[in-house]
Amino acid sequence: MTKAEIAAVFEEIADLLDLKGENPFRVRAYRNAARIVDGLAEDLDRVIAENRLTAIKGIGEDLASKIIELHTTGRLKFHEELRASMPAGLLEMLRVPGFGPKRAKVVYEKLGVDSLEKLEAACRAGRVAALPGFGEKSQQNILKGIELARQFSSRHHLHKARAVADPIVEALRAHPGVIRCSVAGSLRRCRETIGDVDFLVSAKPADAAAIIEEFTRQPGILTVTARGETKASVVLRGGLQADLRVVRDDQFAFALNYFTGSKEHNIAMRARALRLKNWSLNEYGFSPAEEKEKSAKELGSIVPCRTEEEIYRALGLDYIPPELREDMGELAAAEAGQLPRLVELKDLRGTFHNHTRWSDGLESIEAMAQAALDLGLEYIGIADHSASERQANGLDAKRVRQQAEEVRRLNEKFAREDFRIFFGTECDILADGALDFDDETLALFDYVVASVHQGFSQDAAKMTKRICRALEHPLVTMLGHPTGRLLLEREPYAVDLEAVIETAAKHHKIIELNAHPYRLDLDWRWWKRARDKGVRCAINPDAHSIPDLQFLALGVGIARKGWLTKRDVVNCLSAREVEQLFHGIRTRKAR
Ligand code: DGT
Ligand code: CA
Ligand code: CA
Ligand code: ZN
């Protein structure tokens, strides 16, 4: 099991113990352990081999042996027994947003409710509202939450889908019968959430059976739900479904294009083929439109295409990168030769908005900076929480000054490596749009990320005013996670993004693309519009640990979906240019 999977097991153990009403310290120990394992920068194999697990703060003998059991066998007896001792529906109920183990315990004990269905029925009958500590309003919220949980349960976060899909693609590529292999579908288009994973392989027909056999034997696969001569469907670890299709190599480009989608993009492509050439286009190739019966499947494509580039060229189009295939103007731009040259991960020279032990991060400033340097970056921005974020150990004005001193000292050291730490803050935007620090304190930072963390229930007019007021403050550099959404968990707060973008543009403020896989906020659908207004983007991992810095890659994928180029993304500037930009924003001279 990977670190993330072990962390998920520990989270579930904590939930189960909580449901049982166990000692809160024991519950917290597992939640902590989940956080620590997930945030561990080092290779787990190595830490185990060198017998160093118990040297990690928060991991004792007992947890260490559980980590080893999970990592080596993929299961944990303690976890399985705990699971078996409780109705399975209880855990399912915890997927309802805002409905935690404490509340689940109450409805279970008082009403015998032990599944999502029973919870819904009890709410509809008004029995939940009558429980002590619940009431009419929370009953309504639970009903809304059940609906969301149902809607969400069929989709999965992007990073989880990537983590299970990547090793399978590698294993397939290593198979001798496989000629070419790729993921397709929403995962290739880098959508923010994934319904199912689509794998595509090309091979000689005689090799298909062996490839399908190899696929279904992968360790990431839980069950095989369908198996045919050229297809298989499976359930991956974590509950994701996946399909594999095996095609001949001369069909590969057409199949890849078809199964990458989106469906809307495919429809536009087919319409263009018909209109321009009187060809029909499908997953097997081009064929004359009138030859419905003898399709490309039997006769082969009338224009053979080895690559997707050739398919687009055959239709008079520049190559359209998968991220743009959403039928949002990409065909027209490709026809006119006006597709943007999309930003790439290697263009990024630094990142902003990262947390350290000074607030709720796991590592020291130095360790985060070293990790960024190891990734090949030239600078990192540290932006810990401000005082109002008490549960996140937010900094007050006094600690800000101490932190500034530490950053200064570290910068002397890192200057020798041509690396720089920018000293920032993630400053709360208070309910009325005022900032959480006074101007004198704000002026100590190189830059200020302003974010909303509380008071999400304001109406759109209030929230918009609140955020715009913060953006108008001369010492604010960028807006953090603009909608506060948590993908598959919490809807965005009500806000008029048009007005927010307008205000950011007017004051030359940057908007963050928060690259944390639960956020991916500002949403890709808005970026083209923001860029056209002249708003620049900062791709920020919102890292709380060293591995979190990898989220940058997800952020780049979303930026690409938003049509952004190197010029639109401030992470592509040198440290020197960033310094000038931040200064320019402050002095209102930025352009
Ligand atoms: P997902 O799985 O919901 O995250 O989204 P996709 O885009 O991966 O959708 P999926 O797995 O149902 O299908 C993969 C691709 O296959 C899809 O992007 C386009 C193509 N496709 C599927 N059904 C249709 C269809 O009815 N018409 C056309 N033109 N293409 C389709
Ligand atoms: Ca899919
Ligand atoms: Ca599919
Ligand atoms: Zn935040």
XYZ file of C-alpha atoms and ligand atoms in Angstrom:
625
model
C 0.000 0.000 0.000
C 1.095 3.538 -0.692
C 1.401 6.266 1.917
C -1.886 7.823 0.805
C -3.697 4.498 1.070
C -2.310 3.823 4.522
C -3.409 7.314 5.565
C -6.924 6.555 4.321
C -7.046 3.373 6.425
C -5.958 5.319 9.521
C -8.640 7.936 8.853
C -11.223 5.196 8.635
C -9.982 3.619 11.871
C -10.319 7.013 13.558
C -13.883 7.329 12.243
C -14.768 3.834 13.431
C -13.292 4.407 16.902
C -15.107 7.717 17.075
C -18.370 5.991 16.152
C -17.764 3.527 18.943
C -17.289 6.391 21.369
C -13.668 5.490 22.084
C -11.238 7.691 23.959
C -10.786 10.922 21.936
C -7.005 10.810 22.413
C -6.859 7.439 20.729
C -9.011 8.753 17.887
C -6.781 11.777 17.489
C -3.660 9.610 17.465
C -4.949 7.848 14.326
C -5.970 11.099 12.631
C -2.520 12.479 13.373
C -0.875 9.328 12.084
C -2.866 9.645 8.850
C -1.581 13.180 8.386
C 1.995 12.210 9.170
C 2.092 9.189 6.848
C 0.448 11.117 4.035
C 2.908 13.968 4.446
C 6.005 11.800 4.773
C 8.583 13.043 2.283
C 10.765 9.954 2.417
C 10.281 6.660 0.678
C 8.336 4.343 2.995
C 10.304 1.242 1.947
C 13.463 2.915 3.047
C 12.152 4.192 6.386
C 10.879 0.680 7.167
C 14.067 -1.032 6.007
C 16.165 1.263 8.174
C 13.828 0.700 11.097
C 13.195 4.435 11.520
C 9.390 4.607 11.755
C 9.334 5.100 15.505
C 11.839 7.939 15.179
C 9.054 9.966 13.548
C 7.225 12.203 15.993
C 3.708 10.867 16.605
C 4.495 7.270 15.531
C 4.941 4.802 18.396
C 5.618 1.049 18.350
C 1.978 0.155 17.821
C 1.376 2.498 14.895
C 4.715 1.517 13.381
C 3.774 -2.158 13.318
C 0.412 -1.290 11.752
C 2.103 0.779 9.044
C 4.427 -2.123 8.281
C 1.529 -4.588 8.132
C -0.403 -2.319 5.755
C 2.574 -1.504 3.587
C 3.720 -5.096 3.170
C 0.440 -7.042 3.114
C -2.014 -4.402 1.904
C -4.341 -5.074 4.848
C -4.585 -4.708 8.619
C -6.239 -7.263 10.843
C -7.163 -4.667 13.451
C -8.870 -2.535 10.795
C -10.784 -5.462 9.349
C -12.024 -6.614 12.761
C -13.058 -3.093 13.632
C -14.965 -2.795 10.366
C -16.682 -6.123 10.894
C -17.841 -5.073 14.351
C -19.998 -2.237 12.978
C -22.787 -1.948 10.425
C -21.174 -1.042 7.078
C -23.793 1.632 6.444
C -22.456 3.778 9.278
C -19.268 4.588 7.404
C -21.316 5.368 4.339
C -23.301 7.892 6.370
C -20.064 9.761 7.124
C -19.795 10.686 3.473
C -22.640 13.144 4.040
C -20.942 16.571 4.202
C -21.087 18.041 7.694
C -22.219 14.760 9.228
C -19.406 13.451 11.413
C -18.938 10.403 13.644
C -20.423 12.172 16.705
C -23.737 12.788 14.985
C -23.769 9.378 13.320
C -23.355 7.812 16.741
C -26.368 9.666 18.097
C -28.750 8.715 15.267
C -27.497 5.140 15.416
C -27.976 4.764 19.143
C -31.238 6.705 19.476
C -32.965 5.771 16.230
C -31.192 2.623 15.072
C -30.251 4.405 11.882
C -27.308 2.581 10.269
C -27.420 3.405 6.572
C -27.821 6.331 4.205
C -31.312 5.157 3.240
C -32.465 4.913 6.852
C -30.966 8.308 7.607
C -32.910 9.852 4.752
C -36.142 8.179 5.859
C -35.647 9.315 9.468
C -35.081 12.911 8.291
C -38.182 12.827 6.106
C -40.204 11.535 9.047
C -38.914 14.409 11.188
C -37.323 12.040 13.695
C -33.824 13.487 13.392
C -34.958 17.045 14.161
C -36.415 15.785 17.441
C -33.062 14.475 18.682
C -31.203 16.552 21.264
C -28.678 18.857 19.563
C -30.167 18.493 16.064
C -33.280 20.560 15.241
C -35.179 21.367 12.064
C -32.360 23.233 10.345
C -29.738 20.529 10.713
C -32.285 17.954 9.553
C -32.710 19.993 6.372
C -28.937 20.240 5.976
C -28.541 16.499 6.365
C -31.102 15.900 3.614
C -29.231 18.284 1.329
C -25.986 16.569 2.287
C -27.376 13.128 1.405
C -28.188 14.406 -2.043
C -24.659 15.783 -2.463
C -23.093 12.562 -1.185
C -25.047 10.570 -3.789
C -24.074 12.964 -6.537
C -20.414 12.879 -5.522
C -19.937 9.203 -4.813
C -19.728 8.282 -8.475
C -16.789 10.627 -9.117
C -13.226 10.734 -7.808
C -10.481 13.288 -7.221
C -7.991 13.726 -10.051
C -4.869 12.851 -8.042
C -6.353 9.593 -6.799
C -7.288 8.506 -10.309
C -3.783 9.386 -11.538
C -2.141 7.520 -8.689
C -3.909 4.249 -9.509
C -3.822 4.686 -13.289
C -0.129 5.553 -13.767
C 1.316 2.227 -12.559
C -1.199 0.319 -14.680
C -0.168 2.231 -17.807
C 3.453 1.461 -16.992
C 2.733 -2.218 -16.504
C 0.819 -2.368 -19.786
C 3.609 -0.586 -21.658
C 6.052 -3.149 -20.324
C 4.003 -6.023 -21.757
C 5.711 -7.364 -24.894
C 2.475 -7.525 -26.900
C 1.623 -3.872 -26.315
C 2.583 -1.548 -29.171
C 1.171 1.725 -27.772
C -0.710 2.505 -24.578
C -2.363 5.606 -23.160
C -5.019 6.719 -20.764
C -7.924 8.431 -22.497
C -11.173 10.011 -21.276
C -11.461 12.670 -18.621
C -8.156 11.671 -17.018
C -6.254 12.534 -20.212
C -8.224 15.765 -20.537
C -7.266 16.572 -16.928
C -10.751 17.135 -15.625
C -10.937 18.124 -11.955
C -12.849 14.936 -11.076
C -12.940 11.577 -12.811
C -15.918 9.292 -13.409
C -14.084 6.255 -14.727
C -10.589 5.668 -16.063
C -10.234 4.718 -19.732
C -7.179 2.748 -20.859
C -6.345 2.186 -24.483
C -3.797 -0.241 -25.940
C -2.800 -1.136 -29.481
C -1.606 -4.644 -30.265
C -1.796 -7.451 -32.801
C -5.194 -9.144 -32.462
C -3.451 -12.379 -31.481
C -1.940 -10.680 -28.409
C -5.170 -9.125 -27.106
C -6.146 -12.010 -24.823
C -2.784 -12.068 -23.047
C -2.866 -8.286 -22.567
C -6.331 -8.396 -21.059
C -5.189 -11.178 -18.763
C -2.188 -9.107 -17.678
C -4.419 -6.071 -17.103
C -6.849 -7.921 -14.852
C -3.937 -9.242 -12.778
C -2.655 -5.773 -11.816
C -2.319 -5.200 -8.056
C -4.356 -1.969 -8.294
C -7.412 -3.921 -9.441
C -9.999 -5.157 -6.961
C -12.528 -6.971 -9.136
C -13.146 -7.694 -12.791
C -16.698 -6.786 -13.776
C -16.583 -7.671 -17.480
C -14.119 -9.434 -19.734
C -14.284 -9.777 -23.519
C -11.893 -10.481 -26.387
C -10.782 -6.866 -26.785
C -12.234 -5.184 -23.692
C -12.334 -5.477 -19.948
C -13.974 -3.500 -17.160
C -12.674 -3.521 -13.624
C -12.977 -1.803 -10.264
C -9.718 -0.216 -9.121
C -8.538 0.272 -5.571
C -10.396 3.204 -4.048
C -13.616 2.242 -5.856
C -12.846 3.718 -9.278
C -14.110 1.871 -12.309
C -11.903 1.448 -15.354
C -12.221 0.188 -18.909
C -9.489 -1.204 -21.115
C -9.842 -1.461 -24.879
C -7.390 -3.195 -27.187
C -7.318 -2.060 -30.845
C -5.091 -2.633 -33.882
C -2.253 -0.164 -34.162
C -3.621 1.425 -37.355
C -6.784 2.236 -35.365
C -4.952 3.573 -32.324
C -4.971 7.300 -33.155
C -8.671 7.245 -34.047
C -9.591 5.256 -30.940
C -7.438 7.490 -28.744
C -9.101 10.565 -30.184
C -12.585 9.118 -29.771
C -12.149 7.800 -26.241
C -10.371 10.931 -25.063
C -13.435 12.966 -25.886
C -15.002 15.012 -24.681
C -18.204 13.801 -26.160
C -18.948 17.399 -27.173
C -15.547 17.763 -28.832
C -16.142 14.490 -30.721
C -19.487 15.706 -31.963
C -17.915 18.922 -33.242
C -15.129 16.921 -34.946
C -17.610 14.587 -36.632
C -19.710 17.512 -37.832
C -16.617 19.152 -39.293
C -15.538 15.979 -41.109
C -18.985 15.691 -42.672
C -19.301 19.336 -43.592
C -15.813 19.799 -44.974
C -15.043 16.432 -46.575
C -18.266 14.451 -46.535
C -16.498 11.859 -44.397
C -17.839 10.149 -41.367
C -15.442 9.844 -38.438
C -15.555 7.247 -35.680
C -13.209 5.329 -33.396
C -11.963 3.240 -36.381
C -11.176 5.990 -38.865
C -12.560 8.119 -41.676
C -14.933 6.631 -44.237
C -16.998 8.118 -47.078
C -20.265 9.297 -45.533
C -22.399 7.279 -47.961
C -20.677 3.980 -47.111
C -22.572 3.407 -43.883
C -22.513 -0.380 -44.240
C -18.821 -0.898 -44.949
C -17.447 1.244 -42.213
C -13.823 2.064 -41.436
C -13.889 -0.873 -39.050
C -13.923 -3.334 -41.941
C -12.131 -1.415 -44.678
C -9.721 0.724 -42.690
C -9.589 4.506 -42.723
C -9.698 6.168 -46.153
C -7.067 8.543 -44.806
C -4.770 6.511 -42.590
C -3.576 8.460 -39.529
C -0.861 7.161 -37.280
C -1.153 9.997 -34.786
C -3.817 12.387 -33.557
C -1.837 15.231 -35.178
C -2.590 13.643 -38.546
C -6.313 13.389 -37.774
C -6.486 17.078 -36.952
C -4.401 17.958 -39.994
C -6.721 15.941 -42.230
C -9.518 18.237 -41.058
C -7.498 21.409 -41.579
C -6.787 21.929 -37.887
C -3.740 22.476 -35.727
C -3.201 19.799 -33.098
C -5.525 20.383 -30.152
C -4.027 19.323 -26.787
C -6.345 16.987 -24.822
C -6.920 19.541 -22.041
C -8.634 21.875 -24.531
C -11.027 19.301 -25.974
C -14.151 20.560 -24.262
C -15.885 22.246 -27.224
C -15.158 25.674 -25.830
C -13.861 27.316 -28.979
C -10.845 25.063 -29.590
C -11.856 24.020 -33.135
C -12.259 27.608 -34.292
C -8.913 28.568 -32.740
C -7.195 25.517 -34.264
C -8.608 26.381 -37.683
C -7.355 29.954 -37.400
C -3.927 28.854 -36.138
C -4.628 30.692 -32.901
C -4.400 27.996 -30.269
C -2.418 29.195 -27.265
C 0.953 27.637 -26.560
C -0.033 26.139 -23.219
C 2.053 26.462 -20.077
C 4.070 23.367 -19.079
C 5.300 22.094 -15.739
C 8.904 22.754 -16.741
C 8.078 26.454 -17.280
C 7.419 26.894 -13.557
C 10.304 28.477 -11.667
C 8.678 28.787 -8.262
C 5.509 28.707 -6.249
C 3.676 30.749 -3.634
C 1.252 29.852 -0.844
C 2.833 27.043 1.126
C 2.475 26.291 4.830
C 5.031 25.313 7.431
C 5.117 24.247 11.071
C 4.673 27.920 11.967
C 0.961 27.354 11.293
C -0.584 24.018 10.250
C 2.126 22.610 7.945
C 4.240 19.562 8.775
C 7.706 20.865 7.938
C 10.070 23.710 8.812
C 10.566 26.621 6.422
C 14.025 25.313 5.669
C 12.762 21.830 4.785
C 10.083 23.220 2.470
C 12.609 25.488 0.785
C 15.090 22.645 0.354
C 12.333 20.460 -1.128
C 11.440 23.175 -3.638
C 15.108 23.561 -4.516
C 15.376 19.783 -4.975
C 12.449 19.960 -7.387
C 14.465 22.379 -9.494
C 12.566 25.505 -8.491
C 14.305 28.849 -8.025
C 12.099 30.189 -5.256
C 9.317 29.284 -2.862
C 6.737 31.494 -1.206
C 5.882 30.723 2.398
C 2.410 31.930 3.341
C 1.274 30.648 6.719
C -2.111 31.380 8.255
C -3.022 34.597 10.027
C -4.194 34.972 13.618
C -7.938 34.350 13.080
C -7.199 30.801 11.955
C -6.814 29.629 15.517
C -7.322 25.932 14.849
C -4.593 26.184 12.191
C -2.228 27.879 14.651
C -2.349 31.162 12.716
C 0.388 33.709 13.432
C -0.166 36.921 15.352
C 1.795 40.089 14.641
C 4.503 39.142 17.108
C 5.160 35.714 15.614
C 5.114 37.267 12.146
C 8.141 39.306 13.168
C 9.914 36.218 14.458
C 9.114 34.361 11.269
C 10.403 37.266 9.187
C 13.702 36.990 11.049
C 13.945 33.259 10.338
C 13.228 33.802 6.632
C 15.887 36.517 6.489
C 18.444 34.210 8.044
C 17.539 31.305 5.756
C 17.713 33.538 2.699
C 21.343 34.286 3.501
C 22.025 30.591 3.418
C 19.937 29.808 0.313
C 21.390 32.769 -1.601
C 24.503 30.632 -2.050
C 22.388 28.215 -4.077
C 20.698 31.000 -6.038
C 17.479 30.104 -4.315
C 15.122 32.528 -2.639
C 12.327 32.355 -0.087
C 9.570 34.913 -0.517
C 8.023 35.858 2.781
C 4.252 35.914 2.528
C 1.120 35.306 4.515
C -2.220 33.707 3.844
C -4.192 36.458 5.492
C -7.844 35.912 6.347
C -10.405 38.152 4.719
C -12.693 38.975 7.629
C -16.486 39.021 7.330
C -16.622 42.656 6.216
C -13.671 42.446 3.828
C -11.125 43.880 6.256
C -7.835 42.018 6.607
C -6.660 40.025 9.590
C -3.448 42.083 10.051
C -2.942 45.817 10.406
C -1.142 47.617 7.582
C 2.086 47.878 9.500
C 2.264 44.103 9.854
C 1.117 43.488 6.286
C 3.949 45.705 5.072
C 6.474 43.250 6.560
C 5.634 40.624 3.964
C 6.950 40.402 0.426
C 3.406 39.552 -0.656
C -0.031 38.820 0.774
C -2.398 36.020 -0.255
C -5.867 37.023 0.934
C -8.325 34.150 1.506
C -11.794 33.532 2.878
C -11.821 30.777 5.513
C -14.916 31.539 7.556
C -18.416 32.910 7.167
C -19.180 30.977 3.988
C -22.935 31.417 4.282
C -23.049 35.104 3.342
C -25.191 35.905 0.315
C -23.491 36.565 -3.016
C -23.740 40.345 -2.774
C -22.057 40.426 0.642
C -19.404 37.887 -0.277
C -18.575 39.687 -3.517
C -18.237 43.008 -1.722
C -16.127 41.371 0.949
C -13.675 39.848 -1.518
C -13.528 42.933 -3.747
C -12.818 45.142 -0.772
C -9.870 42.919 0.152
C -8.597 43.037 -3.434
C -8.725 46.809 -3.389
C -6.382 46.899 -0.399
C -3.001 48.061 -1.745
C -1.071 45.507 0.334
C -2.968 42.510 -1.026
C -1.073 40.738 -3.808
C -3.315 37.841 -4.735
C -6.631 36.195 -3.974
C -6.391 32.650 -2.537
C -8.791 29.809 -3.531
C -11.445 32.227 -4.870
C -14.582 30.120 -4.324
C -13.697 28.035 -1.262
C -15.015 24.884 -2.894
C -13.878 21.451 -1.808
C -14.374 19.131 -4.745
C -16.874 16.323 -4.062
C -17.374 17.712 -0.572
C -18.361 21.350 -0.358
C -20.001 23.586 -2.926
C -18.397 26.978 -3.664
C -19.709 29.856 -1.624
C -22.027 32.255 -3.430
C -19.935 34.903 -5.164
C -20.083 36.959 -8.359
C -16.844 35.845 -10.003
C -17.336 38.221 -12.909
C -17.128 41.141 -10.463
C -14.180 39.607 -8.611
C -12.240 39.177 -11.863
C -13.142 42.719 -12.866
C -11.819 44.102 -9.570
C -8.656 42.007 -9.722
C -8.018 43.292 -13.244
C -8.614 46.888 -12.282
C -6.099 46.752 -9.431
C -3.615 44.479 -11.249
C -4.055 41.770 -8.627
C -3.156 38.139 -9.181
C -5.724 35.346 -8.779
C -4.577 32.017 -7.432
C -5.125 28.724 -9.142
C -5.043 26.637 -5.998
C -3.554 23.338 -7.161
C -4.626 21.272 -4.178
C -6.625 18.387 -5.698
C -9.577 19.086 -3.408
C -9.760 22.674 -4.616
C -8.441 23.326 -8.164
C -9.896 26.760 -7.606
C -10.286 29.141 -9.567
C -12.090 26.660 -11.811
C -10.621 26.109 -15.301
C -13.798 27.343 -16.987
C -13.071 30.890 -15.774
C -9.436 31.307 -16.674
C -9.773 32.235 -20.323
C -12.076 35.043 -19.326
C -9.807 36.210 -16.479
C -6.789 36.190 -18.793
C -8.649 38.169 -21.451
C -9.269 40.834 -18.814
C -5.551 40.876 -18.044
C -5.605 38.973 -14.744
C -2.478 36.937 -14.038
C -2.510 33.477 -12.477
C -0.393 32.041 -9.638
C -0.350 28.242 -9.498
C -0.088 27.346 -5.818
C 0.019 23.863 -4.292
C -1.192 25.109 -0.877
C 1.356 22.566 0.370
C 1.235 21.484 4.000
C 3.971 18.881 3.483
C 6.789 18.123 1.066
C 4.844 15.632 -1.078
C 2.093 18.251 -1.482
C 4.473 20.263 -3.672
C 3.707 17.693 -6.384
C 0.223 19.219 -6.676
C 1.869 21.825 -8.904
C 1.537 19.344 -11.770
C -2.237 19.195 -11.266
C -2.366 22.978 -11.214
C -0.523 23.118 -14.526
C -3.054 20.696 -16.004
C -5.927 22.916 -14.898
C -4.133 26.058 -16.134
C -3.766 24.360 -19.511
C -7.478 23.586 -19.466
C -7.958 27.297 -18.876
C -5.977 28.127 -22.067
C -3.152 29.741 -20.085
C 0.330 30.277 -21.495
C 3.665 30.888 -19.831
C 2.994 34.617 -20.001
C -0.217 34.348 -17.994
C 1.350 32.465 -15.080
C 3.498 34.408 -12.614
C 5.307 31.228 -11.485
C 7.118 31.396 -14.839
C 8.846 34.653 -13.865
C 12.331 34.717 -12.398
C 12.704 35.553 -8.700
C 13.884 38.995 -9.722
C 10.830 39.584 -11.904
C 8.521 38.319 -9.159
C 10.066 40.793 -6.756
C 9.461 43.612 -9.214
C 5.899 42.481 -9.854
C 5.072 42.327 -6.130
C 6.584 45.734 -5.635
C 4.669 47.111 -8.596
C 1.366 45.789 -7.252
C 2.013 47.482 -3.916
C 2.939 50.782 -5.392
C 0.131 50.524 -7.965
C 2.606 50.620 -10.792
C 2.056 47.023 -11.958
C 0.988 46.641 -15.553
P -15.916 10.621 -16.979
O -15.538 9.196 -17.127
O -17.331 10.825 -16.611
O -15.016 11.369 -16.063
O -15.765 11.347 -18.414
P -15.193 10.762 -19.778
O -15.055 11.905 -20.710
O -13.982 9.939 -19.534
O -16.404 9.889 -20.321
P -16.564 8.326 -20.600
O -15.635 7.494 -19.789
O -18.004 8.041 -20.475
O -16.204 8.176 -22.132
C -14.884 8.348 -22.612
C -14.914 9.076 -23.926
O -15.595 8.303 -24.910
C -15.696 10.375 -23.886
O -14.936 11.444 -23.404
C -16.040 10.547 -25.342
C -16.281 9.142 -25.808
N -17.718 8.877 -25.778
C -18.395 8.165 -24.871
N -19.699 8.126 -25.174
C -19.861 8.861 -26.297
C -20.973 9.208 -27.126
O -22.112 8.849 -26.871
N -20.717 9.997 -28.209
C -19.471 10.409 -28.525
N -19.297 11.186 -29.582
N -18.407 10.114 -27.774
C -18.589 9.335 -26.685
Ca -13.924 8.078 -18.272
Ca -15.394 4.982 -19.679
Zn -6.467 28.746 2.644
